Tab-separated table of C-alpha atoms in Angstrom:
chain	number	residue	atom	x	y	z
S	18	UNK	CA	-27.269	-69.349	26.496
S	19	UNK	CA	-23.706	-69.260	24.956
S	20	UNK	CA	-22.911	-65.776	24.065
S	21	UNK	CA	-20.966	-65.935	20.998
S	22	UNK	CA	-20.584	-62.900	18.480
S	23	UNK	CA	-22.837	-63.146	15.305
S	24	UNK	CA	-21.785	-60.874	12.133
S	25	UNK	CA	-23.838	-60.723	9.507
S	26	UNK	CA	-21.809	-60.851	6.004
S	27	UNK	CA	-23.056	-60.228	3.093
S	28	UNK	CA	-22.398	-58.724	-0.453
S	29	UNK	CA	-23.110	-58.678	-4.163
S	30	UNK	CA	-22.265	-61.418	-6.799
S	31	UNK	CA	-18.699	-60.782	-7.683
S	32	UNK	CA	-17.859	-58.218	-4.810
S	33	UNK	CA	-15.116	-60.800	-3.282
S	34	UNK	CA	-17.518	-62.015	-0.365
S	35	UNK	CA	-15.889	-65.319	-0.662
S	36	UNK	CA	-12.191	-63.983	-0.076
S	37	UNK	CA	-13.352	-62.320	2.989
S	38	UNK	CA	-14.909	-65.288	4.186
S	39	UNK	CA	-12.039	-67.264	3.826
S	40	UNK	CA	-9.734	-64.881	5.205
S	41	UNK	CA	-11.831	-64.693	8.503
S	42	UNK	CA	-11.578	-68.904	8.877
S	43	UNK	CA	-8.048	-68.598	8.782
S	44	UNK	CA	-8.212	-66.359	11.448
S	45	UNK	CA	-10.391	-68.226	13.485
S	46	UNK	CA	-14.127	-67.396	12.706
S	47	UNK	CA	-16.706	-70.357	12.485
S	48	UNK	CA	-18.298	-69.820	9.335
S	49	UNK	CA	-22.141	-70.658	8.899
S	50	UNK	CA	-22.791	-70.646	5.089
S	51	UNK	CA	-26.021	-69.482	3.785
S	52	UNK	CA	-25.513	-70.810	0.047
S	53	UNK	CA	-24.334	-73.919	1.831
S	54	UNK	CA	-26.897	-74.732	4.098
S	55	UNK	CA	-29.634	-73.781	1.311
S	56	UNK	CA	-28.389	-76.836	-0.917
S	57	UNK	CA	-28.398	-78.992	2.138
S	58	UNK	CA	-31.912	-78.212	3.134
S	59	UNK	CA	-33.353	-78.831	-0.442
S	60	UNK	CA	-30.782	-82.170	-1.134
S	61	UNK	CA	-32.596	-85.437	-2.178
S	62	UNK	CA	-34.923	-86.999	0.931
S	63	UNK	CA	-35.315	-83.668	2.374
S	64	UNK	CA	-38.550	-81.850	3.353
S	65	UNK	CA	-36.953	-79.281	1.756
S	66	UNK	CA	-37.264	-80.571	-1.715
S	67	UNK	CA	-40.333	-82.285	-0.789
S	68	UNK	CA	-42.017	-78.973	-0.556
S	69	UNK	CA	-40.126	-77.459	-3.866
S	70	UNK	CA	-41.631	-80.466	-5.563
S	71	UNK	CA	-44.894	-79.896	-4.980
S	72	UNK	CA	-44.757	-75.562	-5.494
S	73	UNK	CA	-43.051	-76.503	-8.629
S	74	UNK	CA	-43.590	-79.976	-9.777
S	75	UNK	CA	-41.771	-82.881	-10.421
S	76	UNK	CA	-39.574	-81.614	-13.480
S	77	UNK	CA	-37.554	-79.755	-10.659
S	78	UNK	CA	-36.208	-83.299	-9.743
S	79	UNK	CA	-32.946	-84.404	-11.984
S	80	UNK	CA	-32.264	-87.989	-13.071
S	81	UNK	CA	-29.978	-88.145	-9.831
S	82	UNK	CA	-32.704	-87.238	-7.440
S	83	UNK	CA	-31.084	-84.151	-6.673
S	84	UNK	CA	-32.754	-80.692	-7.548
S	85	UNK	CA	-32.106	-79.313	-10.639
S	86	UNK	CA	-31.378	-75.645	-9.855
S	87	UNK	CA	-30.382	-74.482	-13.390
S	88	UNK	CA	-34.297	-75.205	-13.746
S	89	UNK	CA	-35.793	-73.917	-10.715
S	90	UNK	CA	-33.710	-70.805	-11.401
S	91	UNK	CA	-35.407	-70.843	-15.118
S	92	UNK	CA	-38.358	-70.293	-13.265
S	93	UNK	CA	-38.086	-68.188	-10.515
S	94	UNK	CA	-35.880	-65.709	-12.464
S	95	UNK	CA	-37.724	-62.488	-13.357
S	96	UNK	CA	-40.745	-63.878	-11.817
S	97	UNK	CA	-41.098	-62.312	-8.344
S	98	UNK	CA	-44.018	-64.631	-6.689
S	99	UNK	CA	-42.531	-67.772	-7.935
S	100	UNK	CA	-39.293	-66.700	-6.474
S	101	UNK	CA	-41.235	-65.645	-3.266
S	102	UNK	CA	-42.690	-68.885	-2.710
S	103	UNK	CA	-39.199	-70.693	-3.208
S	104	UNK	CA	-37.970	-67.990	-0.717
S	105	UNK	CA	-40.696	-68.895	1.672
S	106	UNK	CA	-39.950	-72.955	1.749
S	107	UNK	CA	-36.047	-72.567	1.823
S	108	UNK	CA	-35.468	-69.960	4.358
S	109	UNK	CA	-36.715	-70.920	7.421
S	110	UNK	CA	-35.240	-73.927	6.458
S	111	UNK	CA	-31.807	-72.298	6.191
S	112	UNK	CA	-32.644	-70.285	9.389
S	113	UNK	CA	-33.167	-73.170	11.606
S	114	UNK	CA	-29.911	-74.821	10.437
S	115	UNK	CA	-28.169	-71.788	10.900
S	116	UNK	CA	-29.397	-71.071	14.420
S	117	UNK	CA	-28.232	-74.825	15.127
S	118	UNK	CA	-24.784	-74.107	14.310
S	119	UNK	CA	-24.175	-70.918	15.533
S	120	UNK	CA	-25.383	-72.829	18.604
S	121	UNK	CA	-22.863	-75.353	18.389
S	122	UNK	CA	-20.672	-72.794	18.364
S	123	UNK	CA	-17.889	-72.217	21.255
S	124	UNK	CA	-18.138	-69.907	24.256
S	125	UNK	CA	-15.552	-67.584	22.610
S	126	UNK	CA	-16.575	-67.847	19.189
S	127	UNK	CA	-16.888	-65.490	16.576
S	128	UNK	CA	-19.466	-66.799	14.274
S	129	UNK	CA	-19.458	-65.000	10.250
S	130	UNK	CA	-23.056	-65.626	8.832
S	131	UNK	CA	-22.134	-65.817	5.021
S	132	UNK	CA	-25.575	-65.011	3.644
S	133	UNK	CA	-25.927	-63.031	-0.221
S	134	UNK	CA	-29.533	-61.954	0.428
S	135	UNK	CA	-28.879	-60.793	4.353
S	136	UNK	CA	-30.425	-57.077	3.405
S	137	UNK	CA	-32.929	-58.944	0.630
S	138	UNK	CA	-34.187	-61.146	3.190
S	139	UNK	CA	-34.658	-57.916	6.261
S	140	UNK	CA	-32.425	-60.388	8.292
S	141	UNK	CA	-29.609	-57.993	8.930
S	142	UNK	CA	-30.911	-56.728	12.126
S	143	UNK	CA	-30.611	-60.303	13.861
S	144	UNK	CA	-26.582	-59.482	13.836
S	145	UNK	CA	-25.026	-57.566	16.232
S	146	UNK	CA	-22.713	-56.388	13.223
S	147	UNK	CA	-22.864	-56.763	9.880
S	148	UNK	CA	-20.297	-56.748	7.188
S	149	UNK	CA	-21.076	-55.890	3.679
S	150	UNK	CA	-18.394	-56.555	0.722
S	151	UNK	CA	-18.133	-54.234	-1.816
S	152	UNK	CA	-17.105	-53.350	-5.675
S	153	UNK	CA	-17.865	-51.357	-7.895
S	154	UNK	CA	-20.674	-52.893	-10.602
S	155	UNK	CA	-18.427	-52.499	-13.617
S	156	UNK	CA	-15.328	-54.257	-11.320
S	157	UNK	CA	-18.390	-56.727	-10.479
S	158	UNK	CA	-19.208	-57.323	-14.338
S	159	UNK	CA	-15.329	-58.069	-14.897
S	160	UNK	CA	-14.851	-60.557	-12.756
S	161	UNK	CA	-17.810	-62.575	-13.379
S	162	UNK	CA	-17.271	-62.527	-17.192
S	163	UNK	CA	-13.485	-63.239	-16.479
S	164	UNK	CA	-13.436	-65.512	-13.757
S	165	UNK	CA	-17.289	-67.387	-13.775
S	166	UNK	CA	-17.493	-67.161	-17.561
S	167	UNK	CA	-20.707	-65.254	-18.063
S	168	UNK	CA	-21.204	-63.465	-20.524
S	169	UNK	CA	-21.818	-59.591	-19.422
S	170	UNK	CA	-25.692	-59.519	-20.286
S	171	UNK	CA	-26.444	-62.557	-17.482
S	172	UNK	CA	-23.331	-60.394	-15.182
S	173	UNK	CA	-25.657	-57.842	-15.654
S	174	UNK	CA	-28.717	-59.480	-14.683
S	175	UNK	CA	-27.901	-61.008	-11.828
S	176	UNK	CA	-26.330	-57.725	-9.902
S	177	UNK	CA	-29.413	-56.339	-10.943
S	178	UNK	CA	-31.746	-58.601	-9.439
S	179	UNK	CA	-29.761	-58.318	-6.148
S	180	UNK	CA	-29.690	-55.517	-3.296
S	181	UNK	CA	-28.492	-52.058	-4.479
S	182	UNK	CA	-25.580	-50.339	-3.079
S	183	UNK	CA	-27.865	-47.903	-1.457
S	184	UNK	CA	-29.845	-51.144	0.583
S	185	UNK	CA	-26.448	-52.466	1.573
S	186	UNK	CA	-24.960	-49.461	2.713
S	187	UNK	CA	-28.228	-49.052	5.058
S	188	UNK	CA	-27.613	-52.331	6.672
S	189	UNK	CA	-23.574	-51.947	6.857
S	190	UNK	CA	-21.665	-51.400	10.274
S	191	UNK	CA	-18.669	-52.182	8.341
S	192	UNK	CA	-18.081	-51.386	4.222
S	193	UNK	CA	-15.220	-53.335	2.929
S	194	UNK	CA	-14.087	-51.583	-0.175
S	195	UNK	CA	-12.865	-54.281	-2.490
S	196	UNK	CA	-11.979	-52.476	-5.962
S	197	UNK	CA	-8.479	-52.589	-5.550
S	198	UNK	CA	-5.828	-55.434	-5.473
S	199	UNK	CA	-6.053	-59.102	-2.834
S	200	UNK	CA	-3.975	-57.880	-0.712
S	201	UNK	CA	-5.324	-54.760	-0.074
S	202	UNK	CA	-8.521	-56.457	0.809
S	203	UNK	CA	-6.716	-58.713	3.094
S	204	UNK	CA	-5.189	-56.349	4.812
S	205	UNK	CA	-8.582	-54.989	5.565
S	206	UNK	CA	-10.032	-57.983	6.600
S	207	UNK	CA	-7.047	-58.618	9.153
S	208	UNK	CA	-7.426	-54.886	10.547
S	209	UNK	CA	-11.138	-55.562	11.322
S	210	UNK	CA	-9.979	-58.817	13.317
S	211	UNK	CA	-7.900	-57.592	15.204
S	212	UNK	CA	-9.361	-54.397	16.024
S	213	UNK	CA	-12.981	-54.731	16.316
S	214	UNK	CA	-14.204	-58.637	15.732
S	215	UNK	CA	-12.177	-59.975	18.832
S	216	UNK	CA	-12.531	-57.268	21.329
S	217	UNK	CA	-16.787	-57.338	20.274
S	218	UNK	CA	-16.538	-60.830	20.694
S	219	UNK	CA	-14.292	-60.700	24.160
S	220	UNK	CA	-16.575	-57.000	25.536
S	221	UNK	CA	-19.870	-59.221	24.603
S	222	UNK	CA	-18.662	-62.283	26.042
S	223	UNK	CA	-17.938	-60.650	29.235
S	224	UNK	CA	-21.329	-58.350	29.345
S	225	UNK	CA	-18.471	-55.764	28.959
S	226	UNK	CA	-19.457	-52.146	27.806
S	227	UNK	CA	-16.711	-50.680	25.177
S	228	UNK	CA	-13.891	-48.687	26.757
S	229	UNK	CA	-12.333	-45.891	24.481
S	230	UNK	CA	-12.327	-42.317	23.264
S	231	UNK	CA	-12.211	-39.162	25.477
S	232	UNK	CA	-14.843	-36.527	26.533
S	233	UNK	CA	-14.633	-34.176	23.289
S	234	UNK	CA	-16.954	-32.590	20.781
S	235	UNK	CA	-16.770	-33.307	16.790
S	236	UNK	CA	-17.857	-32.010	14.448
S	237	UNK	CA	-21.615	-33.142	13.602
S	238	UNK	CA	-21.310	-36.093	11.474
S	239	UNK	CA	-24.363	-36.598	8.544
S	240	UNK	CA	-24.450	-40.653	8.867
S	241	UNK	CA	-25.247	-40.044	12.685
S	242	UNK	CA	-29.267	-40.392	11.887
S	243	UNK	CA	-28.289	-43.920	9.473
S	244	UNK	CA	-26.403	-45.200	12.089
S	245	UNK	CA	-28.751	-44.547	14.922
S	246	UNK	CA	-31.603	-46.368	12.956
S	247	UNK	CA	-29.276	-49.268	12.397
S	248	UNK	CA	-28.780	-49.732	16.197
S	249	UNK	CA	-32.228	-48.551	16.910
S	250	UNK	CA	-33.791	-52.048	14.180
S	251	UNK	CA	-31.625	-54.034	16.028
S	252	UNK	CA	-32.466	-52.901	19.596
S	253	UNK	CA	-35.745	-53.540	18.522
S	254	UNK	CA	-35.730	-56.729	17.032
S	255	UNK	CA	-34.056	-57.777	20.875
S	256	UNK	CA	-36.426	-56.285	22.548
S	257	UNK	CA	-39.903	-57.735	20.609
S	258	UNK	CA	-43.120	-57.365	21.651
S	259	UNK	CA	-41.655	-55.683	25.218
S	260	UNK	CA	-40.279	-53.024	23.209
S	261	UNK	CA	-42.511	-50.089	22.432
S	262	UNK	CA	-40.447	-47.892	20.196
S	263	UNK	CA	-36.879	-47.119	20.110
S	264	UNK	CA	-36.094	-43.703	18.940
S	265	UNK	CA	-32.709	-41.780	18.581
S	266	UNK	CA	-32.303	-38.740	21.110
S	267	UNK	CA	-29.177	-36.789	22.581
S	268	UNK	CA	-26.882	-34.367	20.589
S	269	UNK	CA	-26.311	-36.524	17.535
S	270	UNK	CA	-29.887	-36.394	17.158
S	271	UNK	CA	-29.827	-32.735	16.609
S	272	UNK	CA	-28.440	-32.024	12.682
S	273	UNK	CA	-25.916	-29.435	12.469
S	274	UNK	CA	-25.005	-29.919	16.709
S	275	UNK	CA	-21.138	-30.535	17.886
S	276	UNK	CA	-21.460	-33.361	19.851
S	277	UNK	CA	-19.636	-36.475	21.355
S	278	UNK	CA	-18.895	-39.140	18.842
S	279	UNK	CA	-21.571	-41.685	20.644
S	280	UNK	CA	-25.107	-42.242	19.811
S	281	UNK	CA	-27.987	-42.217	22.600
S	282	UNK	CA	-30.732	-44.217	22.117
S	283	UNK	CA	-34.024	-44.616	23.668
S	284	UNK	CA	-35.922	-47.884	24.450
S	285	UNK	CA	-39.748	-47.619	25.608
S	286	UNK	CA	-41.319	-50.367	27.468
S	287	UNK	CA	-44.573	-50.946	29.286
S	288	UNK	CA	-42.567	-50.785	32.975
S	289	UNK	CA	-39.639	-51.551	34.775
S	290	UNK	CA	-40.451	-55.806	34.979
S	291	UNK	CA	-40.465	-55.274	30.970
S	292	UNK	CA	-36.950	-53.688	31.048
S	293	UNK	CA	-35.215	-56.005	33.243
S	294	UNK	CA	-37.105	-59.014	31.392
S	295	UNK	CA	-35.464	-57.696	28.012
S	296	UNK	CA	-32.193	-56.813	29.227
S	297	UNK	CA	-30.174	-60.662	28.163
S	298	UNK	CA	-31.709	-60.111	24.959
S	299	UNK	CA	-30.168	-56.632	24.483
S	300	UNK	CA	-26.837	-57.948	26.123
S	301	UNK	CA	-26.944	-60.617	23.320
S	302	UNK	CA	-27.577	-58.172	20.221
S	303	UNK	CA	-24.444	-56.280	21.564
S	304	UNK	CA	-26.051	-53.401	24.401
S	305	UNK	CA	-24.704	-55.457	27.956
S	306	UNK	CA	-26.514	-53.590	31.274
S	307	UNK	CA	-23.811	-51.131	32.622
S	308	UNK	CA	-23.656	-49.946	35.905
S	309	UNK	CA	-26.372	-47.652	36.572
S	310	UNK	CA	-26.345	-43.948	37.888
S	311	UNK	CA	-28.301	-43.305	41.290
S	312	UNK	CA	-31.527	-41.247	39.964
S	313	UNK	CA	-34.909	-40.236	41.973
S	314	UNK	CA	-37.518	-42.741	40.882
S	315	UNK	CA	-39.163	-40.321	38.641
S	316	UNK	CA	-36.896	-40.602	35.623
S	317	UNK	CA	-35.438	-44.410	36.153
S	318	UNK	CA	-33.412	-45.426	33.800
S	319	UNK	CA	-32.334	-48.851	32.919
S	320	UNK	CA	-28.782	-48.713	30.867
S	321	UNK	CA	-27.389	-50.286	28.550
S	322	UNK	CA	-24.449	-49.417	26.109
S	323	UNK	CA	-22.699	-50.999	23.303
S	324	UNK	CA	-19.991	-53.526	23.230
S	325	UNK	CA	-18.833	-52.507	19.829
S	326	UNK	CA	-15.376	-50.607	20.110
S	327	UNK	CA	-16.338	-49.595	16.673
S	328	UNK	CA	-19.583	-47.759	17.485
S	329	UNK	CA	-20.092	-46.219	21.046
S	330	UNK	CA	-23.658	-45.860	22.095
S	331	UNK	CA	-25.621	-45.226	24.710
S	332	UNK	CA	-29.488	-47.035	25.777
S	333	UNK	CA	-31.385	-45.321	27.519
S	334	UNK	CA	-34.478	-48.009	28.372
S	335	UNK	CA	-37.502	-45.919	30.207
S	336	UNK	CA	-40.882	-47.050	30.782
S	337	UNK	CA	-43.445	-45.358	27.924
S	338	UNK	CA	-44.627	-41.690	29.347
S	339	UNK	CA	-42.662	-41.600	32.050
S	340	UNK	CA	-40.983	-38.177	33.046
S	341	UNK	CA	-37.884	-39.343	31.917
S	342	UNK	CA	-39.124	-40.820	28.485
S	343	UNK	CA	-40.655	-37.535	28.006
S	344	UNK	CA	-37.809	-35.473	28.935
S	345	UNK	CA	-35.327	-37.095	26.256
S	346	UNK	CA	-37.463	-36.259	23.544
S	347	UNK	CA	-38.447	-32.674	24.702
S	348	UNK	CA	-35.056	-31.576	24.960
S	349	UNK	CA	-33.929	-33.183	21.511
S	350	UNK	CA	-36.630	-31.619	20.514
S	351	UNK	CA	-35.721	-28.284	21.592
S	352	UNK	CA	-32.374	-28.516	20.256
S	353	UNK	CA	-33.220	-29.201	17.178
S	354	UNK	CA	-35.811	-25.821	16.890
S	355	UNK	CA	-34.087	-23.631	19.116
S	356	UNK	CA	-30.620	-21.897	18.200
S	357	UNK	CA	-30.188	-20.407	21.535
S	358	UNK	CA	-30.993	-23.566	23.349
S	359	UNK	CA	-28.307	-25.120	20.906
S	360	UNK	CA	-25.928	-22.452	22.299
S	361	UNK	CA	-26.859	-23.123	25.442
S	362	UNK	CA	-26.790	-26.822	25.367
S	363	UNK	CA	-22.664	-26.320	24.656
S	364	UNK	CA	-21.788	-24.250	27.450
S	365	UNK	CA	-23.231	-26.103	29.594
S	366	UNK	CA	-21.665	-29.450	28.216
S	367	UNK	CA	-17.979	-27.774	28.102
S	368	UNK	CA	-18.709	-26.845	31.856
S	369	UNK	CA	-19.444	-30.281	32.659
S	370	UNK	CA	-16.565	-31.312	30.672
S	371	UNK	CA	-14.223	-29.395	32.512
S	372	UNK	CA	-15.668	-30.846	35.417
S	373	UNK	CA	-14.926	-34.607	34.499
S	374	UNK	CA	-11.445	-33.888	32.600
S	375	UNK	CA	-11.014	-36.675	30.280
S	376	UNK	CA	-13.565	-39.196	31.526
S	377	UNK	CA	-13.947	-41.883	29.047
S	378	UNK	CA	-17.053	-40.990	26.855
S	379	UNK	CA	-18.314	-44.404	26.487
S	380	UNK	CA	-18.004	-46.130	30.146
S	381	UNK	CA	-21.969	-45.852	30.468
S	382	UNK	CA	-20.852	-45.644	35.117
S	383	UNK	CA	-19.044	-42.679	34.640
S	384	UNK	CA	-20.946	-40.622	31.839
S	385	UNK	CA	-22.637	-37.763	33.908
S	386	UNK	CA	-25.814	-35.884	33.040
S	387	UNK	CA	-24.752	-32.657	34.326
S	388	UNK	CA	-25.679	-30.881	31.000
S	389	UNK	CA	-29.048	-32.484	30.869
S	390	UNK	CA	-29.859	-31.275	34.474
S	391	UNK	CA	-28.734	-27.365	33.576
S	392	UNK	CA	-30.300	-26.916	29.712
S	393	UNK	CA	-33.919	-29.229	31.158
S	394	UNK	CA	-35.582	-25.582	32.899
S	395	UNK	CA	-34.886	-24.218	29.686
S	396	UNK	CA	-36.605	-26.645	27.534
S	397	UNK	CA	-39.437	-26.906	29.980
S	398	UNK	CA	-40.389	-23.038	29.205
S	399	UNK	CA	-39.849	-23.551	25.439
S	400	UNK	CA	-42.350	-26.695	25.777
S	401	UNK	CA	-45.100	-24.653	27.357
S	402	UNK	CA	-44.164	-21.670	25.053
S	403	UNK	CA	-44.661	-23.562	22.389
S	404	UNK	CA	-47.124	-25.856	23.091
S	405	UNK	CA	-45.104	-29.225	22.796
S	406	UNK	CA	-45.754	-32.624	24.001
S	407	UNK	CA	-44.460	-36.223	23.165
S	408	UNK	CA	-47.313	-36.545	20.582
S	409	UNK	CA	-45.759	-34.496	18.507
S	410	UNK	CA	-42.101	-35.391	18.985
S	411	UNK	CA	-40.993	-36.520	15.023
S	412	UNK	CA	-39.802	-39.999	14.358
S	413	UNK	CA	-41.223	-41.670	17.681
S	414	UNK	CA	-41.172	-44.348	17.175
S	415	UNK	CA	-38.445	-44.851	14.750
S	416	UNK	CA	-39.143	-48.862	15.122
């Protein structure tokens, strides 16, 4: 299979979606359009329309054999299981189309899924990135009244029928602020070119983990957890029935902790034949196999880490109650009860810091586990203190 980079872009009615679109073709991206494809699926011989037909009857059909959306919107609007069973005939539809062109696609492509109901439709997590357009809903109202010609009670409906700013934001890697003035959102759409679409496409292309950032600790950061889960769907919808649960461990786990600026994630599968069998799939959602450090056979590890220079992460893939498994939830664990543990857990990473000088954080070869090895005794006695075990680790699985 071609590797090509897939990002998901979405956005409400009147957030500018369009103008980013554009903006990426003229930089190069191939653009597979969900509003597009959805009129070609339903146009007049199609099975597509066949099957609208008979869900809504013949009076969807206009004199010109086309369909008559003003009408099937009459109907589906406001009325949530006629709009599901539309939803149900056109998008797999759409899906198969789109999965034809982003297969057509070249070997160095960068592929921008245009799709207004990417969060609506729990799609998002098929993208190894996703873009989400915003504006704020009164900037929203303004332009559809000025520019579309609605009048603000439909402007109104319509954003309000659509994803809220809270569901977008969830399913965002990237949040492109559009309240201000064209060129500012050009200039925005050029930056994330140039500094994150083409080397994602080039690092994924190549099975090429990300290269950047030094060995430091910052300061926690509260949209670690968000951003772990967003990985951690995706990882998951890679992995599929192999997977077994993919949960968010290391020091971002741990609220409140100093850590490095890259998430570890952890991938259980039934055995080693299941992680090697899922490891394309994860190279294609973005996570390419990275070299992997020597370890005794009791806590093998298959890595993986990201090829986003936006978002360094770590996967950790270990076969389901294996001592390794359990060991990267026990010591999250402890870290996130224990305060001395949490002091702990620092000297010993600034000792193993100083050890490595500047090693790049995210070159998944040359990341050590020093720390883990020194704080792990300590942990142990806390688990048997306290009784602990796996079964009551919180949030496993997250997926």
């Amino acid at each position: 299979m071609i590797d090509v980079l897939r990002v998901g872009l979405t956005g409400g009615i009147g957030s500018g979606k369009s103008t980013v679109s554009r903006r990426l073709v003229e930089l190069g991206a191939v653009l597979v359009d969900a509003d597009r494809i959805a009129r070609e699926v339903v146009a007049a011989g199609t099975e597509g329309l066949a099957a609208v037909v008979e869900a809504f009857g013949e009076e969807v059909v206009g004199p010109d054999g086309e369909m008559d959306r003003p009408r099937v919107a009459s109907l589906v609007f406001g009325n949530s299981e006629a709009r599901r069973t539309l939803n149900g005939i056109v998008h797999p539809l759409v899906g198969k189309r789109a999965a034809e062109l982003v297969a057509e696609a070249g070997p160095d492509a960068v592929v921008v899924q245009d799709s207004p109901l990417l969060v609506e439709s729990g799609i998002a997590a098929a993208s190894p990135l996703v873009v989400v357009v915003h504006a704020d809903a009164e900037v929203r109202v303004s332009r559809l009244v000025g520019s579309r010609g609605m009048s603000e009670e439909d402007a109104r409906a319509r954003i309000a029928a659509q994803a809220t700013d809270e569901q977008r934001r969830a399913a965002a890697d990237v949040w492109l602020g559009n309240n201000g003035s064209p060129d500012a959102l050009t200039a925005a759409v050029d930056a994330l070119w140039h500094e994150r679409l083409l080397p994602f496409e080039e690092n994924l292309r190549l099975r090429r983990p990300t290269r950047g950032g030094t060995r430091r600790l910052v300061d926690p950061d509260p949209s670690w957890p968000a951003q772990a889960s967003r990985l951690g769907s995706r990882i998951a919808a890679a992995a599929g029935e192999k997977g077994l649960g993919v949960t968010h461990v290391g020091p971002t786990a741990v609220p409140g902790l100093p850590a490095e600026d890259v998430i570890d994630l952890q991938l259980a599968v039934a055995s080693v034949e299941d992680a090697e069998t899922v490891a394309d799939a994860l190279a294609e959602a973005g996570f390419p196999a990275c070299v992997p450090i020597t370890q005794d056979d009791s806590r093998r590890t298959c890595r993986h880490a990201s090829a986003d220079p936006g978002r360094p992460a770590l996967l950790h893939v270990r076969v389901h109650d294996s001592p390794g498994w359990r060991q990267a939830l026990l010591v999250r664990d402890w870290l996130c009860a224990d305060a001395a543990g949490r002091a702990e857990f620092l000297d010993a990473w600034r000792t193993a810091s100083a050890e490595l000088g500047g090693e790049d954080a995210s070159r998944c070869a040359g990341r050590t586990e020093t720390w883990f090895e020194t704080v792990l005794p300590s942990a142990e006695r806390w688990a048997k203190e306290t009784g602990w075990s796996p079964d009551d680790s919180a949030d496993e699985p997250d997926h």
